[in-house]
Coordinates of C-alpha atoms in Angstrom, one line a residue:
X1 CA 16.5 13.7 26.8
X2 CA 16.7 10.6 24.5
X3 CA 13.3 9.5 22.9
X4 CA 11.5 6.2 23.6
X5 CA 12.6 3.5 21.6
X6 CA 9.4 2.9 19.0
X7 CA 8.3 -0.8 19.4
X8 CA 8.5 -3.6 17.0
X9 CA 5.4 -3.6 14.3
X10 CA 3.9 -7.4 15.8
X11 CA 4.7 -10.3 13.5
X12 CA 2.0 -12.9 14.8
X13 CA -0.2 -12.7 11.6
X14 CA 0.3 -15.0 8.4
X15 CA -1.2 -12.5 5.4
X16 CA -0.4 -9.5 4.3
X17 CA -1.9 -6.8 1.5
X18 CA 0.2 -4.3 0.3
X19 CA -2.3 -1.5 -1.2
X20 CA 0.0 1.6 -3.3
X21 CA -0.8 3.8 -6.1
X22 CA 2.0 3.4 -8.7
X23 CA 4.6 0.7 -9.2
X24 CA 7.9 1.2 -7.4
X25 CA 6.1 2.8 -4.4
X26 CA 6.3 -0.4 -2.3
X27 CA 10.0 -0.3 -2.9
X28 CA 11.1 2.8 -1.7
X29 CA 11.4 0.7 2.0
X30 CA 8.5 -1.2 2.8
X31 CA 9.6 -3.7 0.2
X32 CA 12.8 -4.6 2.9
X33 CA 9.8 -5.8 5.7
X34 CA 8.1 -7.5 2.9
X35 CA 11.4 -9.6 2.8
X36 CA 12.0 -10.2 6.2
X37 CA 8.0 -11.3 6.6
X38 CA 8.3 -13.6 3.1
X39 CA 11.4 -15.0 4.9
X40 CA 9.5 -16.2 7.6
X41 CA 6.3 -18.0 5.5
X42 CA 3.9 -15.3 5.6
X43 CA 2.2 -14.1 2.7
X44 CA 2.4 -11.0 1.2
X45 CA 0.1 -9.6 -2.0
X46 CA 0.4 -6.3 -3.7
X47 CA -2.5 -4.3 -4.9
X48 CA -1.6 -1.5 -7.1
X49 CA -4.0 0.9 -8.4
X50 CA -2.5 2.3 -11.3
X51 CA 0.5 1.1 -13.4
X52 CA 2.2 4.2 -13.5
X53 CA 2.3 4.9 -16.8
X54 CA 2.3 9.0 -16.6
X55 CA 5.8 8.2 -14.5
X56 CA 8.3 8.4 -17.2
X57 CA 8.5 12.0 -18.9
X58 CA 10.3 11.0 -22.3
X59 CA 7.8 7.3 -22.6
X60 CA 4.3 7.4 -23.9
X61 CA 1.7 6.1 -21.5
X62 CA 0.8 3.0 -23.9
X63 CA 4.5 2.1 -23.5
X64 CA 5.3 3.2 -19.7
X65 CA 2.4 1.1 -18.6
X66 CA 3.8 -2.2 -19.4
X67 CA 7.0 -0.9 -18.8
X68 CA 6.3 -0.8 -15.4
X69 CA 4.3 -3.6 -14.5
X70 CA 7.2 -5.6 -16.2
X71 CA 9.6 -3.8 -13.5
X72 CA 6.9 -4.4 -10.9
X73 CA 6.7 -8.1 -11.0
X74 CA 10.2 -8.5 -11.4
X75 CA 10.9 -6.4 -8.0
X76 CA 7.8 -8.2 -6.3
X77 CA 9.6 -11.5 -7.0
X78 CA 13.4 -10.2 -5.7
X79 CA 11.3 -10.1 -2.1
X80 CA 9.1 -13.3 -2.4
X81 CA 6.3 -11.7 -3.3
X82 CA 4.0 -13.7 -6.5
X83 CA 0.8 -12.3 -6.8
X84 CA 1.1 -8.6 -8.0
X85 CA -2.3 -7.4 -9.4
X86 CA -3.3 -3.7 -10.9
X87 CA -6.7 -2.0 -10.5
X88 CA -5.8 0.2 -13.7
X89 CA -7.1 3.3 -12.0
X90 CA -5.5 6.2 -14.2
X91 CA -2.4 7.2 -13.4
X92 CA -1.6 11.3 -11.7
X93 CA -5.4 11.5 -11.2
X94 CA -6.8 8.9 -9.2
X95 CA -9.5 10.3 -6.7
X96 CA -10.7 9.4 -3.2
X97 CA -13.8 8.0 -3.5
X98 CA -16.8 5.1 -3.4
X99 CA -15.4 3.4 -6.4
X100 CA -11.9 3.4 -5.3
X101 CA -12.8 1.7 -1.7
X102 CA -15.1 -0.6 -3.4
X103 CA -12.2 -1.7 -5.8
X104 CA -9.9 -2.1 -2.5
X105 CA -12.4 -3.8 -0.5
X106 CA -13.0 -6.4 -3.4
X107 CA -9.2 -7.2 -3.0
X108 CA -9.5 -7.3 1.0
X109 CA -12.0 -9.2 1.0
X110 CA -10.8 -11.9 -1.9
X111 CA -7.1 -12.1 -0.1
X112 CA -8.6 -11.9 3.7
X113 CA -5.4 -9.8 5.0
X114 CA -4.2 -9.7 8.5
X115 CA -2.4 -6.8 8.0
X116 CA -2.1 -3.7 5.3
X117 CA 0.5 -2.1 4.6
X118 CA 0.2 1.5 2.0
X119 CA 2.2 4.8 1.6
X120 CA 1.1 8.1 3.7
X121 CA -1.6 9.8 3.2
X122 CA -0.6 13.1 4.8
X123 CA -0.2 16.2 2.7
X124 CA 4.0 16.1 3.7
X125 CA 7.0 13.5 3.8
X126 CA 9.5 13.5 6.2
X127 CA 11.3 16.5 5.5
X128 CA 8.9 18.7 4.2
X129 CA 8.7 17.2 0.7
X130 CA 5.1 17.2 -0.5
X131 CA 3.0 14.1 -1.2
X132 CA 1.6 13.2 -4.5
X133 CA -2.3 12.9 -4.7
X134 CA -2.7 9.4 -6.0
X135 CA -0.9 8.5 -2.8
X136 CA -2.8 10.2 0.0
X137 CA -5.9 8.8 -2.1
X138 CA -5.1 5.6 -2.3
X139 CA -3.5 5.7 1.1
X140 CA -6.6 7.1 2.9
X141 CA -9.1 4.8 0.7
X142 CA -6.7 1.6 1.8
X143 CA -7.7 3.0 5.3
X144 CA -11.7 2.9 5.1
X145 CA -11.6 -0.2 3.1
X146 CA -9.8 -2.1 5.8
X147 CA -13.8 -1.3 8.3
X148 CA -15.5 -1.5 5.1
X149 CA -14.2 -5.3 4.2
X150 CA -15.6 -6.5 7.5
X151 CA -19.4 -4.5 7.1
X152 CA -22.0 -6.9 5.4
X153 CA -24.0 -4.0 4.3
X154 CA -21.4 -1.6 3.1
X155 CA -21.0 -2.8 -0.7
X156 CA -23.4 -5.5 0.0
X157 CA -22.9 -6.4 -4.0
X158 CA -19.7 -8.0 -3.5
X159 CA -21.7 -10.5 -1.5
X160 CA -23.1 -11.5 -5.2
X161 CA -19.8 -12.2 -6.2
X162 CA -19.4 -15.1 -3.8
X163 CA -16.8 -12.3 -1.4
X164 CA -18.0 -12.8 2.4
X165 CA -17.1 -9.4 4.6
X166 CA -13.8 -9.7 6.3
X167 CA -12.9 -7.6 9.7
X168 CA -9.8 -9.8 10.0
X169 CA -7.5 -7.1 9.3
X170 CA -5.5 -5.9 12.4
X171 CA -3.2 -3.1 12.0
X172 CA -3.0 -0.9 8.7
X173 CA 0.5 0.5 8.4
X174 CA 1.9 3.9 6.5
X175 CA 5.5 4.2 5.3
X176 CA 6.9 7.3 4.7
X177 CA 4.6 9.1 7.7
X178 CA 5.5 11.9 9.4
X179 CA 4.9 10.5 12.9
X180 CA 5.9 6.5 12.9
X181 CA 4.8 4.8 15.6
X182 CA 6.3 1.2 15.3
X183 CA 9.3 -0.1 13.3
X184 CA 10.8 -3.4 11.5
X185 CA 14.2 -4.7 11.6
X186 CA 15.3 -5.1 8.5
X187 CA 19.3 -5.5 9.2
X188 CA 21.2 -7.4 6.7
X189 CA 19.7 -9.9 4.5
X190 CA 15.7 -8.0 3.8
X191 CA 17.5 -4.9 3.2
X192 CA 19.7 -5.6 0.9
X193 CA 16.3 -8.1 -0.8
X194 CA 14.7 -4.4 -0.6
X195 CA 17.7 -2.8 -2.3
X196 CA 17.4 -5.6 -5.6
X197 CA 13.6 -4.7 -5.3
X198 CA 14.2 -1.1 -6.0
X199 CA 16.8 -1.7 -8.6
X200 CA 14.5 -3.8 -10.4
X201 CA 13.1 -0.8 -11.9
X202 CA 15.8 0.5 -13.8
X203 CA 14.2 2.0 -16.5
X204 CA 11.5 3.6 -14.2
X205 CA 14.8 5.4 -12.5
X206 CA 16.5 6.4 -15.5
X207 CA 13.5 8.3 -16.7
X208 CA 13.1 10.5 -13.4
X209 CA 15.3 13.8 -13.5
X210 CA 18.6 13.6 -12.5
X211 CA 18.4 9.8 -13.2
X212 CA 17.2 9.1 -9.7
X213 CA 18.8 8.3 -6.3
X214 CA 20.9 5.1 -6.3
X215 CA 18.9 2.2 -4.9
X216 CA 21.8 0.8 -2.5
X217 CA 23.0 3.9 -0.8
X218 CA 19.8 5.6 -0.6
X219 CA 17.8 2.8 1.0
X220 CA 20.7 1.5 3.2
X221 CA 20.9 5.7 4.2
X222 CA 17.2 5.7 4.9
X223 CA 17.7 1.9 7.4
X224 CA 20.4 3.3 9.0
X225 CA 18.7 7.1 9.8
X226 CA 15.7 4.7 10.8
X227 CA 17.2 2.2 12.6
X228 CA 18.6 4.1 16.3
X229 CA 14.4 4.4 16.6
X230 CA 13.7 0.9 16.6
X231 CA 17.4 0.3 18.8
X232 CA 19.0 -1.9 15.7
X233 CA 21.1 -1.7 12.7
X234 CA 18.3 -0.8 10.1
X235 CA 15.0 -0.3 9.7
X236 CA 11.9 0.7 8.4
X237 CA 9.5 2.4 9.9
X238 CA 5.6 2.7 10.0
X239 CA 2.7 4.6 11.2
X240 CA 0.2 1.7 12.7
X241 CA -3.2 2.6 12.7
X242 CA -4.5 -0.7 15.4
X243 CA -8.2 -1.5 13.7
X244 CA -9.3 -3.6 17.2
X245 CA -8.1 -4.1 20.7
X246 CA -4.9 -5.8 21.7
X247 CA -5.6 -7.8 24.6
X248 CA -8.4 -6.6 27.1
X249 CA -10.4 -3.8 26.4
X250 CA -9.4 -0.6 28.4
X251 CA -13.0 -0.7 30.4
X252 CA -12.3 -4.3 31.4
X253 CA -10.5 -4.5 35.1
X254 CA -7.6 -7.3 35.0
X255 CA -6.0 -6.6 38.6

């Protein structure tokens, strides 16, 4: 029996916060949808709370680091994306926690986000590989922060620093999940914006064992596995976690 075709992640918003651990996480596929939504006017900000500078065995960490950021701009700006900021969080040991949500919640709350996107949180990948802890911390803070941006009296100091509560944000999506739940096309043009994205960080690749997969054919893999679930070419695909009600409430009778 043929699955359901997953819907279409909804593209009526304008903004966009895109909340990772390490550089070069946005690019392993989300970076494509970044494309396709810069394409169409919205904006899109990424919030990163390390810059990665344990990622490079053979580098220092006073070298990597701007290394890195160097790579992440550069990629950020192959896919329209401008503002790229760093919470310099240290990197390969980054812990869930108050401080961590605050810092998030500062960003959510200065960039007023319809929509957030982050990598899983869950302990696994798609195909049993495990997930790295900075990632299922910052994914699962990126989570909270999204209710605690909109609570007056969670964090109530950020108030003093002229940032109002925001409960704007919609949806809060997860690449890389085990269990998507909504897709985005991203057939032809943002793909192959995603693939430059990911090639940006050359140096980042050569330093990983085995000198890392090959931007084009990996990512263009990846769209095509992705894509029969969305019924298009390519695409990427996303666990939606819905943060209010679309349309009526449930309790509400329409008929």
């Amino acid at each position: 029996m043929t699955a359901p075709l997953l819907p279409a992640l909804p593209e009526d918003w304008e903004r966009c916060l895109a909340v990772v651990a390490h550089p070069d996480d946005i690019e392993y596929g989300a970076a494509s949808a970044v494309a396709r939504w810069t394409a169409q006017g919205k904006r899109v900000t990424y919030l990163l709370a390390t810059r990665g500078e344990a990622g490079i065995d053979g580098l220092d960490p006073a070298e990597a680091a701007p290394l890195r950021e160097r790579e992440e701009r550069a990629g950020a700006r192959e896919v329209g994306v401008d503002v790229v900021e760093f919470l310099d969080y240290r990197d390969g040991v980054v812990e869930y926690g108050v401080d961590l949500r605050r810092d998030i919640t500062r960003a959510i709350r200065r960039h007023r986000p319809e929509v957030i996107i982050s990598g899983s949180f869950e302990l696994k990948f798609p195909g049993g590989m495990a997930n790295q802890a900075d990632h299922r911390a910052v994914g699962l803070a990126a989570l909270d922060a999204a209710r605690d941006a909109g609570n007056r009296w969670i964090f109530p100091e950020l108030a003093d620093e002229g940032l109002e509560p925001w409960g704007g944000v919609r949806y809060v999506c997860y690449g890389g999940a085990m269990q998507p739940t909504h897709g985005v096309d991203i057939t032809g043009e943002p793909l192959q914006r995603g693939i430059a994205s990911l090639a940006a960080h050359a140096e980042y690749t050569k330093g990983l064992g085995g000198g890392g997969p090959e931007p084009g054919p990996f990512l263009t893999w990846i769209a095509r596995n992705d894509g029969p679930r969305l019924g298009v070419e390519e695409a990427v695909l996303f666990e939606v976690y819905n943060l209010g009600f679309e349309g009526p409430p449930p309790w509400v009778d329409n008929g």
